[in-house]
Amino acid sequence: MTKEVKKCVVIHNGSHSTIAGFSNMELPQCIIPSTYLQRDDEMIFGTFEMLDEAEKNIPGTQVYTIIDSHGLPYNWTALEAQWRYIYEKQLKVSPKDLPLVISVPASHAEFDMQIMERYFELAFVQLGVPVLQIVVEPLAVALSMGKSSALVVDIGARGCTVTPIVDGTVIKTGVMRSKFGGNFLDFHIAQLPHIEPSETASTCEMWYNSNTWIQQFKSTMLQISDKNLVELERYYQEQLQLQQQQQQQMNGFQPYMMNPLTQKRNFLYKGQKTITMELRDCYKIAEYLFQPNLASETFSQTEGLSELMSKSIRKAGATVSTMGTQSGGTGASLVYHRTHIAANGNTKNTTQSPGPGSEKTTVAAASAGGLTSEQVYSLLLTNVIITGCTSLIGGTEQRIINELSIRFPQYKLTTYANQIQFDRKVQPWISMSAMASLPNWELGRWYVPHDWRPTT
Ligand code: ATP
């Protein structure tokens, strides 16, 4: 089959951004918000169109979402309108002309089949798409990097999701999700004492702030400390005390003493005034991803990213070692999707030296008939993939390495995170595109209208 024939439309609907383009292109055609603006009866899509309109903040204009807190569409009318906008205004092709590839998040929910049916109806009936492929987002990310086993840590807008994949299979019981992601940080940044409080902000104004200065604030001011912030504070306090004692002993000698957490950072807020914050306050906001209990006592530390990763690995180990990874039989309900696809990766960077050979041998063992939980831990920990735009906050990767090495000290650890900012932003789309471009159509599951029977 020629490259020409395999051109597909690829659409990734994240809860924050929707990325769309053609599978035979290296980069997507558009990145637009996964929300829309409603003014009277008109729906407005597209980044610049929405920003222009939101800036005016005309009373009555509202912003609505399309994707729910699980990362699945709930507003199907808006999704259809958004896809039509993408086809007409961005891709400039008819939906009837090309196969379509879309993504769904890994989930352990039972309503998956209903969502699939809604997707089939939208694609086949409403838009007339000829062929549809639905890929599981973290699975596509892992496989497109040439990894059939990985721990995919996605730090996005609606929260963090940790997905263990063993031998091309998502271990459903190990999929862990928290609600603490980019949106949660946005909320806390908007509450900072330096910001004028706006109790009556419309959805339009909130969306505009989130996509303009708050986003800049997150990328320039926030930083993730390499260890637990409470411990870091204690560590620097101890250092200061030590230095003070030394000063007393060395009479007359004045060492320069400063707590690094008191360093100042400046941010130009809305081009009008400078906000100055200490480094400890910048660390504190980002720390909510790992310790949400610092934001409010009503949140538990067990919902932080460190606990999520740890639970995910242990649950995956327990599931695989007791059930095996074979789909079918009793293990079938615990796994999401099984495939033997191993596409060649388009990873741009790795942070530590990859463990040679270990993956190959253990995967072979899995296929041969089951892994011990230690083998699963080792497989996952040598393939930790960090994705999602909130992971672009400086220090995220190092913190994840530190947290995992505290919890699994006896295992080798390797993380993979795309170091190029734009590539990390479009990573799900690039992965889906790679899956769609596999040399053999048989490798992925493609659906045609004939496969879909509406439930009566
Ligand atoms: P989800 O994974 O929740 O379904 P998504 O895939 O659409 O949503 P991402 O695009 O991965 O989400 O992440 C969007 C979040 O990342 C937003 O909250 C956005 O403000 C934030 N973000 C984008 N760029 C940066 C950056 N450079 N630094 C910090 N945060 C960023």
Short mmCIF file of C-alpha atoms and ligand atoms in Angstrom, two decimals:
data_model
loop_
_atom_site.label_atom_id
_atom_site.label_comp_id
_atom_site.label_asym_id
_atom_site.label_seq_id
_atom_site.Cartn_x
_atom_site.Cartn_y
_atom_site.Cartn_z
CA MET A 1 0.00 0.00 0.00
CA THR A 2 1.45 3.35 -0.92
CA LYS A 3 2.05 6.22 1.48
CA GLU A 4 -0.52 8.26 -0.49
CA VAL A 5 -3.30 5.78 0.28
CA LYS A 6 -2.48 5.70 3.98
CA LYS A 7 -3.09 9.40 4.58
CA CYS A 8 -5.53 9.73 7.48
CA VAL A 9 -7.02 12.53 9.50
CA VAL A 10 -5.80 12.33 13.12
CA ILE A 11 -7.74 14.14 15.86
CA HIS A 12 -6.73 14.12 19.52
CA ASN A 13 -9.35 15.58 21.87
CA GLY A 14 -7.63 16.36 25.18
CA SER A 15 -9.65 18.10 27.87
CA HIS A 16 -7.64 21.30 27.32
CA SER A 17 -6.48 21.18 23.70
CA THR A 18 -7.59 19.45 20.54
CA ILE A 19 -4.84 18.64 18.06
CA ALA A 20 -5.64 17.72 14.48
CA GLY A 21 -3.78 17.06 11.27
CA PHE A 22 -2.84 14.48 8.66
CA SER A 23 -0.94 11.30 9.46
CA ASN A 24 1.48 11.80 6.59
CA MET A 25 2.67 15.13 8.02
CA GLU A 26 5.28 15.51 10.74
CA LEU A 27 3.38 18.20 12.60
CA PRO A 28 -0.33 18.76 13.20
CA GLN A 29 -2.31 21.28 11.20
CA CYS A 30 -3.92 22.94 14.22
CA ILE A 31 -3.98 23.05 18.01
CA ILE A 32 -7.25 24.54 19.24
CA PRO A 33 -8.96 24.68 22.64
CA SER A 34 -11.23 21.77 23.54
CA THR A 35 -13.79 24.34 24.62
CA TYR A 36 -15.96 26.74 22.66
CA LEU A 37 -17.48 30.15 23.11
CA GLN A 38 -21.23 30.55 22.77
CA ARG A 39 -22.57 33.94 21.72
CA ASP A 40 -26.33 33.91 21.11
CA ASP A 41 -26.75 30.80 18.95
CA GLU A 42 -23.28 30.88 17.50
CA MET A 43 -20.52 28.46 18.57
CA ILE A 44 -17.01 29.89 18.22
CA PHE A 45 -14.06 27.50 17.90
CA GLY A 46 -10.35 28.09 17.28
CA THR A 47 -7.64 29.66 19.43
CA PHE A 48 -7.46 33.15 17.92
CA GLU A 49 -11.17 33.41 17.22
CA MET A 50 -11.91 32.53 20.85
CA LEU A 51 -9.20 34.77 22.32
CA ASP A 52 -10.42 37.77 20.29
CA GLU A 53 -13.98 37.22 21.35
CA ALA A 54 -13.15 36.41 24.99
CA GLU A 55 -11.08 39.57 25.32
CA LYS A 56 -14.18 41.64 24.57
CA ASN A 57 -15.98 39.79 27.40
CA ILE A 58 -19.41 40.78 26.09
CA PRO A 59 -22.12 39.96 28.67
CA GLY A 60 -23.94 36.78 27.71
CA THR A 61 -20.94 35.19 26.01
CA GLN A 62 -20.05 31.97 27.79
CA VAL A 63 -17.36 29.29 27.48
CA TYR A 64 -18.47 25.65 27.49
CA THR A 65 -16.47 22.44 27.71
CA ILE A 66 -16.81 19.36 25.51
CA ILE A 67 -14.78 16.81 27.46
CA ASP A 68 -15.70 15.64 30.97
CA SER A 69 -13.49 15.05 34.01
CA HIS A 70 -12.71 11.50 32.80
CA GLY A 71 -11.35 12.83 29.51
CA LEU A 72 -14.38 11.59 27.54
CA PRO A 73 -16.77 13.72 25.47
CA TYR A 74 -20.12 14.46 27.05
CA ASN A 75 -21.27 17.32 24.83
CA TRP A 76 -21.69 15.42 21.55
CA THR A 77 -23.43 18.25 19.70
CA ALA A 78 -20.47 20.52 20.40
CA LEU A 79 -18.00 17.75 19.48
CA GLU A 80 -19.69 17.35 16.12
CA ALA A 81 -19.57 21.11 15.55
CA GLN A 82 -15.91 21.17 16.57
CA TRP A 83 -14.97 18.31 14.18
CA ARG A 84 -16.88 20.05 11.37
CA TYR A 85 -14.93 23.24 12.12
CA ILE A 86 -11.65 21.25 12.03
CA TYR A 87 -12.52 19.61 8.69
CA GLU A 88 -13.85 22.76 7.02
CA LYS A 89 -11.65 25.54 8.38
CA GLN A 90 -8.40 23.85 9.37
CA LEU A 91 -7.90 20.70 7.30
CA LYS A 92 -10.01 21.78 4.33
CA VAL A 93 -11.05 18.24 3.41
CA SER A 94 -14.34 16.44 3.51
CA PRO A 95 -14.75 13.87 6.33
CA LYS A 96 -15.90 11.44 3.63
CA ASP A 97 -12.52 11.50 1.89
CA LEU A 98 -10.10 10.09 4.46
CA PRO A 99 -9.95 7.55 7.29
CA LEU A 100 -10.09 9.06 10.77
CA VAL A 101 -7.95 8.19 13.80
CA ILE A 102 -9.10 9.38 17.23
CA SER A 103 -7.92 8.75 20.79
CA VAL A 104 -9.58 7.75 24.03
CA PRO A 105 -7.97 7.86 27.47
CA ALA A 106 -7.19 4.60 29.26
CA SER A 107 -10.07 3.91 31.56
CA HIS A 108 -11.41 1.16 33.74
CA ALA A 109 -15.00 2.29 33.45
CA GLU A 110 -17.75 0.07 32.11
CA PHE A 111 -19.35 2.78 29.97
CA ASP A 112 -16.58 2.52 27.37
CA MET A 113 -18.85 0.70 24.92
CA GLN A 114 -21.44 3.48 25.04
CA ILE A 115 -18.78 6.05 24.28
CA MET A 116 -17.53 3.93 21.37
CA GLU A 117 -21.07 3.79 19.98
CA ARG A 118 -21.43 7.56 20.20
CA TYR A 119 -18.13 7.92 18.37
CA PHE A 120 -19.27 5.47 15.67
CA GLU A 121 -22.53 7.35 15.25
CA LEU A 122 -20.77 10.70 15.01
CA ALA A 123 -18.11 9.49 12.59
CA PHE A 124 -20.11 7.15 10.35
CA VAL A 125 -23.63 8.60 10.42
CA GLN A 126 -23.23 12.30 11.08
CA LEU A 127 -19.96 12.92 9.25
CA GLY A 128 -19.78 10.02 6.79
CA VAL A 129 -16.20 9.01 7.70
CA PRO A 130 -15.32 5.86 5.70
CA VAL A 131 -12.96 4.17 8.21
CA LEU A 132 -12.30 4.85 11.89
CA GLN A 133 -9.53 3.81 14.22
CA ILE A 134 -9.80 4.42 17.97
CA VAL A 135 -6.50 4.30 19.81
CA VAL A 136 -5.93 4.31 23.54
CA GLU A 137 -3.85 7.44 24.15
CA PRO A 138 -1.18 6.17 26.61
CA LEU A 139 -0.85 2.93 24.65
CA ALA A 140 -0.18 4.89 21.46
CA VAL A 141 2.38 7.04 23.30
CA ALA A 142 4.24 3.96 24.57
CA LEU A 143 4.07 1.95 21.35
CA SER A 144 5.10 4.85 19.15
CA MET A 145 8.24 5.13 21.29
CA GLY A 146 8.95 1.46 20.58
CA LYS A 147 7.93 0.35 24.07
CA SER A 148 5.50 -2.46 24.61
CA SER A 149 5.82 -2.03 28.39
CA ALA A 150 5.87 1.34 30.11
CA LEU A 151 4.49 3.45 32.91
CA VAL A 152 2.90 6.45 31.19
CA VAL A 153 2.64 9.45 33.53
CA ASP A 154 0.37 12.05 31.94
CA ILE A 155 0.24 15.39 33.76
CA GLY A 156 -2.40 17.30 31.84
CA ALA A 157 -5.07 19.89 32.52
CA ARG A 158 -7.81 17.97 34.31
CA GLY A 159 -5.36 15.97 36.45
CA CYS A 160 -2.64 13.34 36.47
CA THR A 161 -3.14 9.89 35.00
CA VAL A 162 -0.73 7.02 35.50
CA THR A 163 -1.14 4.07 33.14
CA PRO A 164 0.84 0.86 33.42
CA ILE A 165 1.30 -1.04 30.16
CA VAL A 166 2.74 -4.53 30.12
CA ASP A 167 3.40 -6.39 26.90
CA GLY A 168 1.20 -4.05 24.85
CA THR A 169 -1.65 -4.32 27.32
CA VAL A 170 -3.04 -1.56 29.51
CA ILE A 171 -3.43 -3.01 33.01
CA LYS A 172 -6.80 -1.49 33.82
CA THR A 173 -6.65 -2.07 37.57
CA GLY A 174 -3.42 -0.09 37.67
CA VAL A 175 -4.76 3.01 35.90
CA MET A 176 -4.66 5.76 38.55
CA ARG A 177 -6.09 9.21 38.19
CA SER A 178 -6.12 12.37 40.29
CA LYS A 179 -7.97 15.63 39.74
CA PHE A 180 -4.86 17.68 40.46
CA GLY A 181 -3.42 19.00 37.21
CA GLY A 182 -3.08 22.23 35.26
CA ASN A 183 -6.64 23.39 35.95
CA PHE A 184 -6.15 22.98 39.69
CA LEU A 185 -2.99 25.09 39.53
CA ASP A 186 -4.85 27.72 37.44
CA PHE A 187 -7.46 28.01 40.17
CA HIS A 188 -4.83 28.60 42.86
CA ILE A 189 -2.84 31.08 40.78
CA ALA A 190 -6.00 33.14 40.22
CA GLN A 191 -6.45 33.24 44.04
CA LEU A 192 -2.98 34.64 44.76
CA PRO A 193 -3.08 37.72 47.04
CA HIS A 194 -1.22 39.78 44.40
CA ILE A 195 -4.09 39.35 41.94
CA GLU A 196 -7.15 41.56 42.07
CA PRO A 197 -9.95 39.26 43.17
CA SER A 198 -12.84 39.07 40.76
CA GLU A 199 -15.77 37.36 42.40
CA THR A 200 -18.06 37.93 39.47
CA ALA A 201 -15.70 36.77 36.72
CA SER A 202 -17.62 35.24 33.82
CA THR A 203 -16.60 31.88 32.32
CA CYS A 204 -15.32 33.93 29.40
CA GLU A 205 -13.00 35.98 31.59
CA MET A 206 -11.76 32.93 33.50
CA TRP A 207 -11.02 31.07 30.27
CA TYR A 208 -9.22 34.11 28.86
CA ASN A 209 -7.05 34.45 31.98
CA SER A 210 -6.25 30.74 31.97
CA ASN A 211 -5.09 30.85 28.39
CA THR A 212 -3.09 34.06 28.62
CA TRP A 213 -1.29 35.28 31.71
CA ILE A 214 -1.92 32.22 33.92
CA GLN A 215 -0.34 29.97 31.30
CA GLN A 216 2.67 32.32 31.13
CA PHE A 217 2.84 32.40 34.90
CA LYS A 218 2.95 28.61 35.04
CA SER A 219 5.74 28.34 32.49
CA THR A 220 7.91 31.14 33.88
CA MET A 221 7.29 31.25 37.64
CA LEU A 222 6.42 27.76 38.79
CA GLN A 223 9.07 25.24 39.68
CA ILE A 224 8.90 21.78 41.18
CA SER A 225 11.34 21.15 44.00
CA ASP A 226 13.48 18.03 43.75
CA LYS A 227 12.12 16.75 47.05
CA ASN A 228 9.10 17.16 49.28
CA LEU A 229 8.79 20.89 49.98
CA VAL A 230 8.35 20.43 53.73
CA GLU A 231 11.61 18.44 53.84
CA LEU A 232 13.33 21.01 51.66
CA GLU A 233 12.34 23.82 54.07
CA ARG A 234 13.66 21.78 56.98
CA TYR A 235 16.89 21.03 55.13
CA TYR A 236 17.63 24.69 54.42
CA GLN A 237 16.75 25.66 58.00
CA GLU A 238 19.24 23.13 59.28
CA GLN A 239 21.89 24.41 56.88
CA LEU A 240 21.33 27.95 58.12
CA GLN A 241 21.61 26.90 61.76
CA LEU A 242 24.82 25.02 60.96
CA GLN A 243 26.28 28.07 59.30
CA GLN A 244 25.31 30.26 62.25
CA GLN A 245 27.09 27.88 64.64
CA GLN A 246 30.20 27.94 62.44
CA GLN A 247 30.06 31.73 62.42
CA GLN A 248 30.05 31.85 66.22
CA GLN A 249 33.03 29.50 66.35
CA MET A 250 35.04 31.46 63.74
CA ASN A 251 34.90 34.80 65.53
CA GLY A 252 34.96 37.76 63.19
CA PHE A 253 34.41 35.74 59.98
CA GLN A 254 31.07 36.57 58.33
CA PRO A 255 29.97 33.85 55.90
CA TYR A 256 27.26 34.88 53.44
CA MET A 257 24.04 33.25 54.57
CA MET A 258 20.90 33.04 52.57
CA ASN A 259 18.03 30.61 52.36
CA PRO A 260 17.70 29.79 48.62
CA LEU A 261 13.93 29.56 49.11
CA THR A 262 13.81 33.29 49.77
CA GLN A 263 15.10 34.14 46.27
CA LYS A 264 12.77 36.49 44.44
CA ARG A 265 11.05 35.88 41.14
CA ASN A 266 9.22 38.55 39.15
CA PHE A 267 6.26 38.30 36.84
CA LEU A 268 4.72 41.06 34.74
CA TYR A 269 1.00 40.69 35.38
CA LYS A 270 -1.19 41.68 32.40
CA GLY A 271 1.59 44.01 31.26
CA GLN A 272 0.61 46.39 34.09
CA LYS A 273 2.28 45.50 37.35
CA THR A 274 5.13 43.34 38.57
CA ILE A 275 4.32 40.52 40.92
CA THR A 276 7.26 39.51 43.11
CA MET A 277 7.22 36.15 44.83
CA GLU A 278 9.70 34.12 46.83
CA LEU A 279 10.89 30.86 45.32
CA ARG A 280 9.22 28.94 48.18
CA ASP A 281 5.81 30.29 47.08
CA CYS A 282 6.49 29.31 43.47
CA TYR A 283 7.47 25.82 44.65
CA LYS A 284 4.40 25.65 46.87
CA ILE A 285 1.84 26.02 44.08
CA ALA A 286 3.48 23.36 41.92
CA GLU A 287 3.85 21.13 44.99
CA TYR A 288 0.05 20.69 45.00
CA LEU A 289 0.50 18.12 42.23
CA PHE A 290 2.46 15.94 44.63
CA GLN A 291 0.89 17.02 47.92
CA PRO A 292 -2.67 18.30 47.34
CA ASN A 293 -3.16 18.32 51.12
CA LEU A 294 -1.01 21.48 51.21
CA ALA A 295 -3.75 23.26 49.24
CA SER A 296 -6.55 22.14 51.54
CA GLU A 297 -6.91 19.66 54.37
CA THR A 298 -9.89 18.19 52.57
CA PHE A 299 -7.53 16.67 50.01
CA SER A 300 -5.52 13.63 50.87
CA GLN A 301 -1.81 13.19 50.26
CA THR A 302 -2.66 9.77 48.79
CA GLU A 303 -4.10 11.62 45.78
CA GLY A 304 -0.70 13.17 45.03
CA LEU A 305 1.32 12.06 42.03
CA SER A 306 3.94 10.12 44.03
CA GLU A 307 1.30 7.93 45.65
CA LEU A 308 -0.51 7.55 42.35
CA MET A 309 2.63 6.22 40.62
CA SER A 310 3.46 3.92 43.48
CA LYS A 311 -0.08 2.48 43.65
CA SER A 312 -0.20 2.05 39.89
CA ILE A 313 3.04 0.05 39.79
CA ARG A 314 2.08 -2.14 42.75
CA LYS A 315 -1.42 -2.83 41.40
CA ALA A 316 -0.03 -3.67 37.97
CA GLY A 317 2.50 -6.02 39.58
CA ALA A 318 -0.19 -7.74 41.62
CA THR A 319 -2.60 -8.04 38.67
CA VAL A 320 -0.08 -9.39 36.19
CA SER A 321 1.48 -11.81 38.61
CA THR A 322 -1.87 -13.28 39.66
CA MET A 323 -3.69 -13.18 36.33
CA GLY A 324 -1.05 -13.07 33.65
CA THR A 325 -1.42 -10.59 30.80
CA GLN A 326 -3.35 -12.85 28.48
CA SER A 327 -6.64 -11.29 27.38
CA GLY A 328 -9.56 -13.66 27.44
CA GLY A 329 -10.53 -15.82 30.40
CA THR A 330 -10.69 -14.23 33.81
CA GLY A 331 -7.94 -11.73 33.08
CA ALA A 332 -9.87 -10.13 30.24
CA SER A 333 -11.88 -7.74 32.38
CA LEU A 334 -8.77 -6.36 34.00
CA VAL A 335 -6.98 -5.34 30.84
CA TYR A 336 -8.04 -2.74 28.36
CA HIS A 337 -6.63 -3.63 25.03
CA ARG A 338 -4.12 -6.09 23.79
CA THR A 339 -2.06 -5.69 20.70
CA HIS A 340 1.29 -6.83 19.46
CA ILE A 341 2.05 -3.64 17.62
CA ALA A 342 5.52 -2.21 18.31
CA ALA A 343 6.00 0.81 16.15
CA ASN A 344 9.36 2.46 15.84
CA GLY A 345 9.71 5.35 18.26
CA ASN A 346 9.99 9.03 17.55
CA THR A 347 11.35 9.90 20.99
CA LYS A 348 13.50 12.97 21.06
CA ASN A 349 15.27 12.54 24.37
CA THR A 350 15.94 10.26 27.26
CA THR A 351 17.16 11.34 30.64
CA GLN A 352 19.02 8.32 31.91
CA SER A 353 20.69 5.52 30.12
CA PRO A 354 18.12 2.93 29.08
CA GLY A 355 18.43 -0.54 30.56
CA PRO A 356 19.73 -2.72 27.73
CA GLY A 357 18.02 -5.99 27.15
CA SER A 358 15.96 -6.12 30.33
CA GLU A 359 12.67 -5.25 28.61
CA LYS A 360 13.13 -7.76 25.86
CA THR A 361 13.76 -10.68 28.18
CA THR A 362 10.90 -9.95 30.58
CA VAL A 363 8.39 -9.34 27.81
CA ALA A 364 9.34 -12.67 26.38
CA ALA A 365 8.71 -14.17 29.81
CA ALA A 366 5.27 -12.54 29.91
CA SER A 367 4.32 -13.93 26.58
CA ALA A 368 5.61 -17.29 27.69
CA GLY A 369 3.21 -17.35 30.64
CA GLY A 370 3.31 -14.73 33.44
CA LEU A 371 5.62 -12.40 35.27
CA THR A 372 6.40 -12.01 38.93
CA SER A 373 5.44 -8.67 40.45
CA GLU A 374 9.16 -7.80 40.77
CA GLN A 375 9.60 -8.32 37.04
CA VAL A 376 6.61 -6.05 36.37
CA TYR A 377 8.05 -3.36 38.68
CA SER A 378 11.35 -3.57 36.87
CA LEU A 379 9.71 -3.37 33.43
CA LEU A 380 7.66 -0.34 34.38
CA LEU A 381 10.41 1.50 36.24
CA THR A 382 12.87 1.20 33.37
CA ASN A 383 10.28 2.72 31.03
CA VAL A 384 8.68 5.70 32.75
CA ILE A 385 7.29 8.01 30.06
CA ILE A 386 6.42 11.54 31.18
CA THR A 387 3.88 13.36 29.06
CA GLY A 388 1.25 16.13 29.30
CA CYS A 389 1.92 19.88 29.19
CA THR A 390 1.80 20.45 32.95
CA SER A 391 4.92 18.27 33.11
CA LEU A 392 6.69 21.17 31.35
CA ILE A 393 6.98 22.89 34.75
CA GLY A 394 10.69 22.90 35.52
CA GLY A 395 11.92 20.12 37.79
CA THR A 396 9.03 17.69 37.17
CA GLU A 397 11.15 14.91 35.72
CA GLN A 398 13.78 15.06 38.48
CA ARG A 399 11.09 15.01 41.15
CA ILE A 400 9.43 11.97 39.61
CA ILE A 401 12.79 10.18 39.53
CA ASN A 402 13.42 11.07 43.18
CA GLU A 403 9.96 10.02 44.34
CA LEU A 404 10.16 6.69 42.53
CA SER A 405 13.65 5.94 43.76
CA ILE A 406 12.53 6.52 47.36
CA ARG A 407 9.65 4.10 46.88
CA PHE A 408 11.47 1.49 44.79
CA PRO A 409 15.11 1.86 45.87
CA GLN A 410 16.26 -1.54 44.63
CA TYR A 411 15.16 -1.00 41.00
CA LYS A 412 16.89 0.66 38.08
CA LEU A 413 14.98 3.70 36.91
CA THR A 414 14.80 5.26 33.46
CA THR A 415 12.52 8.12 32.47
CA TYR A 416 11.69 9.39 29.01
CA ALA A 417 10.41 12.91 28.52
CA ASN A 418 10.45 14.86 25.33
CA GLN A 419 12.73 17.84 26.02
CA ILE A 420 11.39 19.91 23.15
CA GLN A 421 8.48 21.94 24.48
CA PHE A 422 6.39 21.91 21.32
CA ASP A 423 6.95 18.18 20.76
CA ARG A 424 5.78 17.41 24.30
CA LYS A 425 2.67 19.51 23.64
CA VAL A 426 1.76 17.51 20.56
CA GLN A 427 3.11 14.15 21.74
CA PRO A 428 -0.28 12.35 21.83
CA TRP A 429 -0.97 13.48 18.28
CA ILE A 430 2.47 12.45 17.01
CA SER A 431 2.00 9.04 18.64
CA MET A 432 -1.44 8.55 17.09
CA SER A 433 -0.06 9.62 13.76
CA ALA A 434 2.76 7.08 14.06
CA MET A 435 0.21 4.34 14.83
CA ALA A 436 -1.83 5.32 11.78
CA SER A 437 1.27 5.18 9.58
CA LEU A 438 2.25 1.63 10.52
CA PRO A 439 3.34 -0.36 7.48
CA ASN A 440 0.45 -2.80 7.65
CA TRP A 441 -3.22 -1.89 7.97
CA GLU A 442 -3.81 -5.20 9.77
CA LEU A 443 -1.81 -4.09 12.79
CA GLY A 444 -4.33 -1.60 14.16
CA ARG A 445 -8.07 -2.16 14.55
CA TRP A 446 -9.92 -0.21 11.89
CA TYR A 447 -13.70 0.03 11.97
CA VAL A 448 -15.97 0.51 8.98
CA PRO A 449 -19.66 1.56 9.11
CA HIS A 450 -20.61 -2.08 8.67
CA ASP A 451 -19.07 -2.88 12.13
CA TRP A 452 -21.48 -0.59 13.87
CA ARG A 453 -24.97 -1.67 14.77
CA PRO A 454 -26.96 0.92 16.69
CA THR A 455 -28.37 -0.49 19.92
CA THR A 456 -32.14 -0.34 19.95
P1 ATP B 1 -5.89 16.17 29.59
O1 ATP B 1 -4.59 15.41 29.53
O2 ATP B 1 -6.19 16.69 30.94
O3 ATP B 1 -7.04 15.50 28.93
P2 ATP B 1 -4.80 17.85 27.57
O4 ATP B 1 -4.12 16.67 26.99
O5 ATP B 1 -5.58 18.71 26.63
O6 ATP B 1 -5.76 17.48 28.74
P3 ATP B 1 -2.30 19.11 28.05
O7 ATP B 1 -2.31 19.84 26.76
O8 ATP B 1 -1.39 17.96 28.24
O9 ATP B 1 -3.79 18.70 28.42
O10 ATP B 1 -2.02 20.14 29.25
C1 ATP B 1 -2.69 21.35 29.31
C2 ATP B 1 -2.30 22.03 30.61
O11 ATP B 1 -0.89 22.32 30.59
C3 ATP B 1 -3.01 23.35 30.77
O12 ATP B 1 -3.40 23.49 32.11
C4 ATP B 1 -1.96 24.38 30.39
O13 ATP B 1 -2.15 25.61 31.04
C5 ATP B 1 -0.69 23.68 30.89
N1 ATP B 1 0.54 24.13 30.22
C6 ATP B 1 0.74 24.34 28.90
N2 ATP B 1 2.00 24.74 28.68
C7 ATP B 1 2.63 24.79 29.89
C8 ATP B 1 3.94 25.13 30.34
N3 ATP B 1 4.89 25.51 29.49
N4 ATP B 1 4.21 25.04 31.66
C9 ATP B 1 3.26 24.67 32.53
N5 ATP B 1 2.01 24.33 32.19
C10 ATP B 1 1.69 24.39 30.88
#
